[in-house]
GROMACS .gro file of C-alpha atoms in nm:
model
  315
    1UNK     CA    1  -3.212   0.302  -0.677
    2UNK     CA    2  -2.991   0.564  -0.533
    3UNK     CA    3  -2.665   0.674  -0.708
    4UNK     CA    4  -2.470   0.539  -0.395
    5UNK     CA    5  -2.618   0.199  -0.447
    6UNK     CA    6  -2.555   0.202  -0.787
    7UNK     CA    7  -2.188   0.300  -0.761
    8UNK     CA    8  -2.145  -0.038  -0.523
    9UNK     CA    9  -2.322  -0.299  -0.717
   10UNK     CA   10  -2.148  -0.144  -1.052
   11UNK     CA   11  -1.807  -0.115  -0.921
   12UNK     CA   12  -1.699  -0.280  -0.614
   13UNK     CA   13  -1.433  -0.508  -0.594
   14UNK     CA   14  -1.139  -0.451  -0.897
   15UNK     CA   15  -0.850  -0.420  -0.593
   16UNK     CA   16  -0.706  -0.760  -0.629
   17UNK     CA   17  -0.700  -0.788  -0.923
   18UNK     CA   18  -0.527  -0.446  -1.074
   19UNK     CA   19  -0.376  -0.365  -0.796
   20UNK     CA   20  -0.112  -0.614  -0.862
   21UNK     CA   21  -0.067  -0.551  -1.206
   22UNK     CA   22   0.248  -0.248  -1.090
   23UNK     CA   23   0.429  -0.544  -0.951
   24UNK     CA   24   0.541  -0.711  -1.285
   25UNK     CA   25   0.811  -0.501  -1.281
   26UNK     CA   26   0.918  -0.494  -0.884
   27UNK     CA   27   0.889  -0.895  -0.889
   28UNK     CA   28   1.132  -0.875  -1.218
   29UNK     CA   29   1.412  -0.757  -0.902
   30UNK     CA   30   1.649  -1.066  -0.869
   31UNK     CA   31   1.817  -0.857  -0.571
   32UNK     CA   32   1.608  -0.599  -0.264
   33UNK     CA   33   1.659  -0.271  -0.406
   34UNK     CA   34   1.794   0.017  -0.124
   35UNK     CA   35   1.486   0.170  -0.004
   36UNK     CA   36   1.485   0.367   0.247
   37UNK     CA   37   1.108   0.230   0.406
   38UNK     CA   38   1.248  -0.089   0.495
   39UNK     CA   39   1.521   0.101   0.694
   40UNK     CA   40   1.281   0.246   0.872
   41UNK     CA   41   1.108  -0.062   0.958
   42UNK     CA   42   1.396  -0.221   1.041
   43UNK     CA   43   1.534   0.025   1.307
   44UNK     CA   44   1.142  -0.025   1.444
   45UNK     CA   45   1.179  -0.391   1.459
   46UNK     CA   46   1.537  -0.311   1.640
   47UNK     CA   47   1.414  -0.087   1.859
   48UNK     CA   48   1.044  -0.307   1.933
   49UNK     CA   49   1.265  -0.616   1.993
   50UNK     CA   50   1.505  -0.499   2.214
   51UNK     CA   51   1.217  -0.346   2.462
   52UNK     CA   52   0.913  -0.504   2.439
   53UNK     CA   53   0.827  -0.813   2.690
   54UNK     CA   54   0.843  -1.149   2.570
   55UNK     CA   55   0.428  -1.108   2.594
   56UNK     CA   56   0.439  -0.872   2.339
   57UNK     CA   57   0.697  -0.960   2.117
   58UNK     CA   58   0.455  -1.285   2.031
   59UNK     CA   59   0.217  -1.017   1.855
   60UNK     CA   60   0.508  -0.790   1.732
   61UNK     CA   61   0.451  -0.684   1.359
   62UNK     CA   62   0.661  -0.521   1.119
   63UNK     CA   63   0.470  -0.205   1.019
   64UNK     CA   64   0.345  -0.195   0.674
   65UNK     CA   65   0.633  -0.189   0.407
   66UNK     CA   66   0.496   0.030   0.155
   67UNK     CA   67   0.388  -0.056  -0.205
   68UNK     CA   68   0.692   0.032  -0.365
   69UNK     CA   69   0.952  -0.158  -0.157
   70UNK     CA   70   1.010  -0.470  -0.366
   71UNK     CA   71   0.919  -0.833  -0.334
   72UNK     CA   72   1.192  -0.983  -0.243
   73UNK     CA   73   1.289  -0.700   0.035
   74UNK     CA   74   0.945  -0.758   0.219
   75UNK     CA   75   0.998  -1.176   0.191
   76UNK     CA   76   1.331  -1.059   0.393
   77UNK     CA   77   1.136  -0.789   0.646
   78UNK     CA   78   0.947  -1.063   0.722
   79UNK     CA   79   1.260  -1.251   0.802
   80UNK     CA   80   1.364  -0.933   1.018
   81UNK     CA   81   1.053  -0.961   1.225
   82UNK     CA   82   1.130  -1.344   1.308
   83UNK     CA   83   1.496  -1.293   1.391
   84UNK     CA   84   1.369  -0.997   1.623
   85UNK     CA   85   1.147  -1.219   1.824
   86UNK     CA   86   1.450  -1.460   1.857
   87UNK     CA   87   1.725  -1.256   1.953
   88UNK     CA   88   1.498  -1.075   2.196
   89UNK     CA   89   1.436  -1.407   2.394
   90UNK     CA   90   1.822  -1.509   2.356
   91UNK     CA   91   1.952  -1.155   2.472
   92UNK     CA   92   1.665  -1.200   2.783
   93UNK     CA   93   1.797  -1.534   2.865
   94UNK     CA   94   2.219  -1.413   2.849
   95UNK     CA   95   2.142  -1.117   3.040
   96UNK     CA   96   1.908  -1.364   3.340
   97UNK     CA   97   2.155  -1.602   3.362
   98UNK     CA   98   2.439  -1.340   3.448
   99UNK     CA   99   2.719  -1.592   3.270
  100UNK     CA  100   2.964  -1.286   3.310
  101UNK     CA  101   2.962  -0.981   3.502
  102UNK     CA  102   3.051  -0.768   3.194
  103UNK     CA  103   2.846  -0.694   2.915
  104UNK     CA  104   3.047  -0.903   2.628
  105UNK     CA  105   2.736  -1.153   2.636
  106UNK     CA  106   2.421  -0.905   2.599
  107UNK     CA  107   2.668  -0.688   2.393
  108UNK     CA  108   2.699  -0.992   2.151
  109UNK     CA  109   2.318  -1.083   2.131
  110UNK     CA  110   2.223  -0.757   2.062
  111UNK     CA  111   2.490  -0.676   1.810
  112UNK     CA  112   2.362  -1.005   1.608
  113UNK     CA  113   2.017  -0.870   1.658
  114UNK     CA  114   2.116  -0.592   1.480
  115UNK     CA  115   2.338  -0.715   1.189
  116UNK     CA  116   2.068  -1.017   1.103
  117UNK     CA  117   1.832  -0.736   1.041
  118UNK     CA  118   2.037  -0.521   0.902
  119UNK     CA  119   2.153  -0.818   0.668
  120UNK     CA  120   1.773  -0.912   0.638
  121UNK     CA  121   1.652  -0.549   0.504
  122UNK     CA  122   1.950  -0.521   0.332
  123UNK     CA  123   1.951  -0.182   0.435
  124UNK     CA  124   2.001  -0.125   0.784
  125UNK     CA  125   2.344   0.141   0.835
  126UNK     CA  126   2.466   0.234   1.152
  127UNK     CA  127   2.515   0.594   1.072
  128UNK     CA  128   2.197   0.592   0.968
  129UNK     CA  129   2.046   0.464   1.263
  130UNK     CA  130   2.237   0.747   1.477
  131UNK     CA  131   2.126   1.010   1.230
  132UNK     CA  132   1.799   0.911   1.254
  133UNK     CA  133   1.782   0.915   1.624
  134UNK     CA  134   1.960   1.329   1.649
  135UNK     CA  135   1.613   1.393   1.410
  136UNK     CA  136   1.388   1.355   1.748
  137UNK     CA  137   1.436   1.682   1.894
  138UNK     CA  138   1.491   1.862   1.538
  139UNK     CA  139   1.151   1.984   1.424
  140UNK     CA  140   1.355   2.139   1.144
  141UNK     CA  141   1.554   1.818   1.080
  142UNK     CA  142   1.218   1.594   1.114
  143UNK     CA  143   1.065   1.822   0.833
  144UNK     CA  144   1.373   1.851   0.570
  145UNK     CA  145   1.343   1.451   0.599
  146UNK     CA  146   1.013   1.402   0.525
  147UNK     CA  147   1.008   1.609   0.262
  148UNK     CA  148   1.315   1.353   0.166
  149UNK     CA  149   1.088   1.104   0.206
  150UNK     CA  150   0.834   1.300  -0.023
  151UNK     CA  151   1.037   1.319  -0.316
  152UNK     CA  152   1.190   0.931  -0.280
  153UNK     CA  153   0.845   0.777  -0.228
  154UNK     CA  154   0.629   0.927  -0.525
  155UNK     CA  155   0.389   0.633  -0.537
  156UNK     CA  156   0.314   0.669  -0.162
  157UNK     CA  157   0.188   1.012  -0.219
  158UNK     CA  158  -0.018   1.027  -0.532
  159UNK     CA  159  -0.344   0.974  -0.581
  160UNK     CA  160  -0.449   0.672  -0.821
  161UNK     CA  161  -0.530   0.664  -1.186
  162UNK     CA  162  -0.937   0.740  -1.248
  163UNK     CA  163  -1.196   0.751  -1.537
  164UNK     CA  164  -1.458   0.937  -1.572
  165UNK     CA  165  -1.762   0.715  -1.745
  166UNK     CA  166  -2.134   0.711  -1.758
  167UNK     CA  167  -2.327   0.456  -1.669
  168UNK     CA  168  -2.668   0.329  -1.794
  169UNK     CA  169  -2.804   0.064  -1.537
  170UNK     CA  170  -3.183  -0.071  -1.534
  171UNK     CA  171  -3.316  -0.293  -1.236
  172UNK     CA  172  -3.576  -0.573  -1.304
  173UNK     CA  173  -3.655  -0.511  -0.926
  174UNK     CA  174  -3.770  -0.210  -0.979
  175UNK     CA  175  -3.915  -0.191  -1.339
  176UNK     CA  176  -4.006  -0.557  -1.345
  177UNK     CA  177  -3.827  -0.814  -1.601
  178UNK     CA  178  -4.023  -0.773  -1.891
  179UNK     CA  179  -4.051  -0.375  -1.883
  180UNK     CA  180  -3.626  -0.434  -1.799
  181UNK     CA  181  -3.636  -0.632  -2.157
  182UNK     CA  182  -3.824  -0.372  -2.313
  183UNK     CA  183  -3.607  -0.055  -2.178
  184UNK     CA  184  -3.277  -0.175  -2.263
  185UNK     CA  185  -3.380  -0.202  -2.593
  186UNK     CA  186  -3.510   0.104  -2.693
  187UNK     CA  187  -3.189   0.228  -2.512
  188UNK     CA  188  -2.964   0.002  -2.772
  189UNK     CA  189  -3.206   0.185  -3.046
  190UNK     CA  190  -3.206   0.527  -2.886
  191UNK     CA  191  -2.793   0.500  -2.866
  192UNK     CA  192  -2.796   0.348  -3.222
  193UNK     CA  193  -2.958   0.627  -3.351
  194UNK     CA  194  -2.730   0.883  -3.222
  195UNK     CA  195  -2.936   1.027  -2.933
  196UNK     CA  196  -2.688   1.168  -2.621
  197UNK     CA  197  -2.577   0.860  -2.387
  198UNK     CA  198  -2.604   1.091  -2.057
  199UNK     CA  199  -2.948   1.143  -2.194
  200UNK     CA  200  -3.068   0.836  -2.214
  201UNK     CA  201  -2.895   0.650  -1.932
  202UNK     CA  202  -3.084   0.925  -1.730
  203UNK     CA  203  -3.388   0.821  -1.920
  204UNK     CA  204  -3.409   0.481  -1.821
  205UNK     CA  205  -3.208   0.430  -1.521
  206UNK     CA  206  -3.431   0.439  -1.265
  207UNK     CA  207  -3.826   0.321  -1.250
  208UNK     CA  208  -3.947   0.687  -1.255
  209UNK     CA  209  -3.781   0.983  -1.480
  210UNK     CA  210  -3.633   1.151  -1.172
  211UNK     CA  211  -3.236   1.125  -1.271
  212UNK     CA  212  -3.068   1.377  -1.469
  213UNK     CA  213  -2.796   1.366  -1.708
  214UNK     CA  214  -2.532   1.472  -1.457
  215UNK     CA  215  -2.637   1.171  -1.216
  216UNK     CA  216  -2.516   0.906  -1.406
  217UNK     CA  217  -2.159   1.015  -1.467
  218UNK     CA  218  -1.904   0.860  -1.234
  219UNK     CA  219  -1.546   0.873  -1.163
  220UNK     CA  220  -1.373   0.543  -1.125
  221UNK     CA  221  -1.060   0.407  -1.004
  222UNK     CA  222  -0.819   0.112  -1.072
  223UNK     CA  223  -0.917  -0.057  -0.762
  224UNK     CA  224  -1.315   0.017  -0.789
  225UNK     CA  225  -1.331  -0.108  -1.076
  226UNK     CA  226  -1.543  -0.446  -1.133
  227UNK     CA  227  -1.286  -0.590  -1.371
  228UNK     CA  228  -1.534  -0.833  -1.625
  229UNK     CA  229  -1.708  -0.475  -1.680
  230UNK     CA  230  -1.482  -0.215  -1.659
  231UNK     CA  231  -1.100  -0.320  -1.679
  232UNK     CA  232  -1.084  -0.162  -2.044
  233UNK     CA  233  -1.168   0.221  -1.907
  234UNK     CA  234  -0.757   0.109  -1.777
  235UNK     CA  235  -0.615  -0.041  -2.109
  236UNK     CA  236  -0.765   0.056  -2.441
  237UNK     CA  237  -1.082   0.278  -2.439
  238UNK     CA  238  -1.070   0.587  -2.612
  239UNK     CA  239  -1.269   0.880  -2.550
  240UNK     CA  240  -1.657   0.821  -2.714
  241UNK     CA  241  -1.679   0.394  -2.667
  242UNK     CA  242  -1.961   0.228  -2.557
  243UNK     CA  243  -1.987  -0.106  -2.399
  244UNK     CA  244  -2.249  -0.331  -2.313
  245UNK     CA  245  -2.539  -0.390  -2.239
  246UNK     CA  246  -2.398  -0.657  -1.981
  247UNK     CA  247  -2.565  -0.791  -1.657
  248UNK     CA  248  -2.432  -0.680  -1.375
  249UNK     CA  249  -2.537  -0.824  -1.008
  250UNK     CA  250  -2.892  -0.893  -1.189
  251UNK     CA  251  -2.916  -0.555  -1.335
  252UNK     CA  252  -2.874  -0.444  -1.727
  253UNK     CA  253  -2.600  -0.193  -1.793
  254UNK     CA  254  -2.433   0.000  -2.043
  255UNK     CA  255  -2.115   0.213  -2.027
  256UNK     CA  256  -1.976   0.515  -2.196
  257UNK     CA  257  -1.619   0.598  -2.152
  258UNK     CA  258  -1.493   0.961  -2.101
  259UNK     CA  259  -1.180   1.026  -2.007
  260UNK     CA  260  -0.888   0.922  -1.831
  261UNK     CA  261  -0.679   1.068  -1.599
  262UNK     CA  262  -0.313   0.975  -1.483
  263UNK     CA  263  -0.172   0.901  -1.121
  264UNK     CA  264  -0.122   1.293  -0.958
  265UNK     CA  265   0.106   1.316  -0.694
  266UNK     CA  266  -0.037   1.525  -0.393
  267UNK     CA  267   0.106   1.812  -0.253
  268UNK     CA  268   0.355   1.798   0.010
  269UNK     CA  269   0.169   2.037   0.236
  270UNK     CA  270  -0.108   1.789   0.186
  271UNK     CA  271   0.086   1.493   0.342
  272UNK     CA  272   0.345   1.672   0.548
  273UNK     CA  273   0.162   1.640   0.879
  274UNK     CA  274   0.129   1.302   0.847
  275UNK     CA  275   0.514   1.219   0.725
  276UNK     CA  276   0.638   1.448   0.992
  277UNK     CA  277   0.460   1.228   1.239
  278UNK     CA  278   0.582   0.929   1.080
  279UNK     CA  279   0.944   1.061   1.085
  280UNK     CA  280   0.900   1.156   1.420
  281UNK     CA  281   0.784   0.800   1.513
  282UNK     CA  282   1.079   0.623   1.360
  283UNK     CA  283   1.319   0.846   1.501
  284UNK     CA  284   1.194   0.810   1.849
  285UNK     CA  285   1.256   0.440   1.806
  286UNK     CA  286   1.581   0.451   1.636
  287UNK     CA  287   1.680   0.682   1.943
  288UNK     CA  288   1.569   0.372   2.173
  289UNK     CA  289   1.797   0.161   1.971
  290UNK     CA  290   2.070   0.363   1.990
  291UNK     CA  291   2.225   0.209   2.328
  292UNK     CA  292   2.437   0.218   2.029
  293UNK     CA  293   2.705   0.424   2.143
  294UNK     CA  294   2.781   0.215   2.444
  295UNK     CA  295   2.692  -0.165   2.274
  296UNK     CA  296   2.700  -0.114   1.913
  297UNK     CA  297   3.091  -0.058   1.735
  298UNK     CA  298   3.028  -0.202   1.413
  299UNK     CA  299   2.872  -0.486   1.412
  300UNK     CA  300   2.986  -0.659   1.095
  301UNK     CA  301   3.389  -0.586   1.088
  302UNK     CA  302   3.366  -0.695   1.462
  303UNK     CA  303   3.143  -0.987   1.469
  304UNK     CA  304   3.055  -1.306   1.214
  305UNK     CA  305   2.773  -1.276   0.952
  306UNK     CA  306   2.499  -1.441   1.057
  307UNK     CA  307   2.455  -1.822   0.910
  308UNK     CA  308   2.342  -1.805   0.527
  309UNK     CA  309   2.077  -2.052   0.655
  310UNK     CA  310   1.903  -1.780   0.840
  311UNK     CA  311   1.852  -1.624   0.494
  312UNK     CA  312   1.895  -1.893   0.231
  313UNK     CA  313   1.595  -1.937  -0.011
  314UNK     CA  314   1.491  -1.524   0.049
  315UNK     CA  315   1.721  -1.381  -0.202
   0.00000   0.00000   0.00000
């Protein structure tokens, strides 16, 4: 067995499980918590609904809201996308049917457009939108705020928790059941008897002695992590435990833990390119929204809330 095989049949699959397990706190929120992502989004569902053709707007998606934007505020996103696809169709159908030659009508479908989502992200500021939209043709400007972004957004940017462990892992397949029986227990004995883990994992890991010490050491992650084998290298292994033997996907295993490392945030030259681009991206749309000057005063001392049904049962 290679070491890339072994590293899928050991560890694949932990991500839904502990994954989730950051969200006891964010689902603790009774209110959405300002965050700047959903703005974002929301100016991009603005912008998307208010352009795109009635076609398109049927597979229009909110992008991504990020892991650290709370429940509740991506329950109301979602909300944001809906009312999008709704007010684009309404502001169509004022504008086609021409029910006044000035632009009170359209102004007034697009102006509740904008304050539902804005209500819906809970977010959404005018002056915000404009500012955004200047940041196009500022390469300067597009930088300083993604570097905003950088320092707002830390779990965005760093790399997950990992462990470093070593793994002992016999196949049946390949040694044959009995000789399987036989091998994990003069491993159990070896281990007992205070003989080196790496040593002996290397020993009888694969059907002939062609693994070293240093092949059997792996570096695992939260969401690698088969969670019936491995959840404790996350919770309460210390340095020098050894678990096991268990059966893993038909194979016999044993595992040493290491060491653990925290979540390290990368650099920002690392992920700059990438933010810039997303920066860009967002401002390019919020640009697109902003007929603003011309159609958008302020939508919400000018014009009614929208109904509390729209958003009833999302707070």
């Amino acid at each position: 067995m290679n070491q890339g095989q072994l590293h899928v049949t050991l560890i694949g699959g932990l991500s839904a499980t502990l994954a989730l397990l950051p969200l006891t706190t964010v689902l603790a929120a009774t209110k959405p918590q300002p965050n700047r992502e959903a703005t974002n989004n929301a100016i991009v569902a603005a912008s998307g609904a208010y352009k795109v053709s009635e076609s398109e707007i049927a597979t229009y998606q909110l992008p991504k809201i990020e892991a650290n934007t709370s429940a509740p505020s991506k329950a109301l996103a979602d909300e944001a996308r809906r009312t999008a696809a709704e007010s684009l169709l309404r502001l169509k159908a004022v504008e086609a049917s021409k029910l006044e030659k000035s632009t009170s009508k359209s102004e007034r479908a697009w102006l509740d457009l904008s304050t539902r989502i804005a209500r819906a992200s809970a977010l959404l500021d005018l002056e915000e939108v404009r500012a955004l939209g200047k940041l196009n043709s500022n390469p300067k400007a597009l930088r300083e705020r993604a570097y905003e972004n950088y320092l707002a957004n830390p779990i965005r940017f760093s790399l997950p928790s990992s462990a470093e462990v070593s793994v002992l892992l016999i196949n049946p397949a390949e040694t044959g059941f009995d000789n399987a029986i036989n091998s994990i227990t003069k491993a159990q004995k070896e281990l007992a008897a205070g003989q080196d883990f790496d040593q002996v994992a290397a020993r009888y890991s694969a059907a002939k002695n062609t693994r070293s010490a240093s092949q059997v050491r792996y570096s695992v992650t939260p969401q690698e992590t088969e969670p019936s084998i491995l959840r404790w290298v996350f919770q309460d292994a210390k340095p020098g435990d050894v678990y096991g033997p268990y059966v893993v996907g038909g194979m016999f295993s044993m595992v040493k833990f290491h060491s653990r490392q925290p979540p390290t945030t990368r650099p920002f030259e690392e992920v700059a390119e990438d933010e810039i681009d997303r920066v860009r991206k967002t401002a390019a749309a919020a640009a697109r929204a902003i007929v603003v000057d011309k159609l958008l005063p302020n939508p919400i001392e000018h014009f009614d809330p929208p109904k509390e049904s729209a958003v009833r049962g999302r707070r």
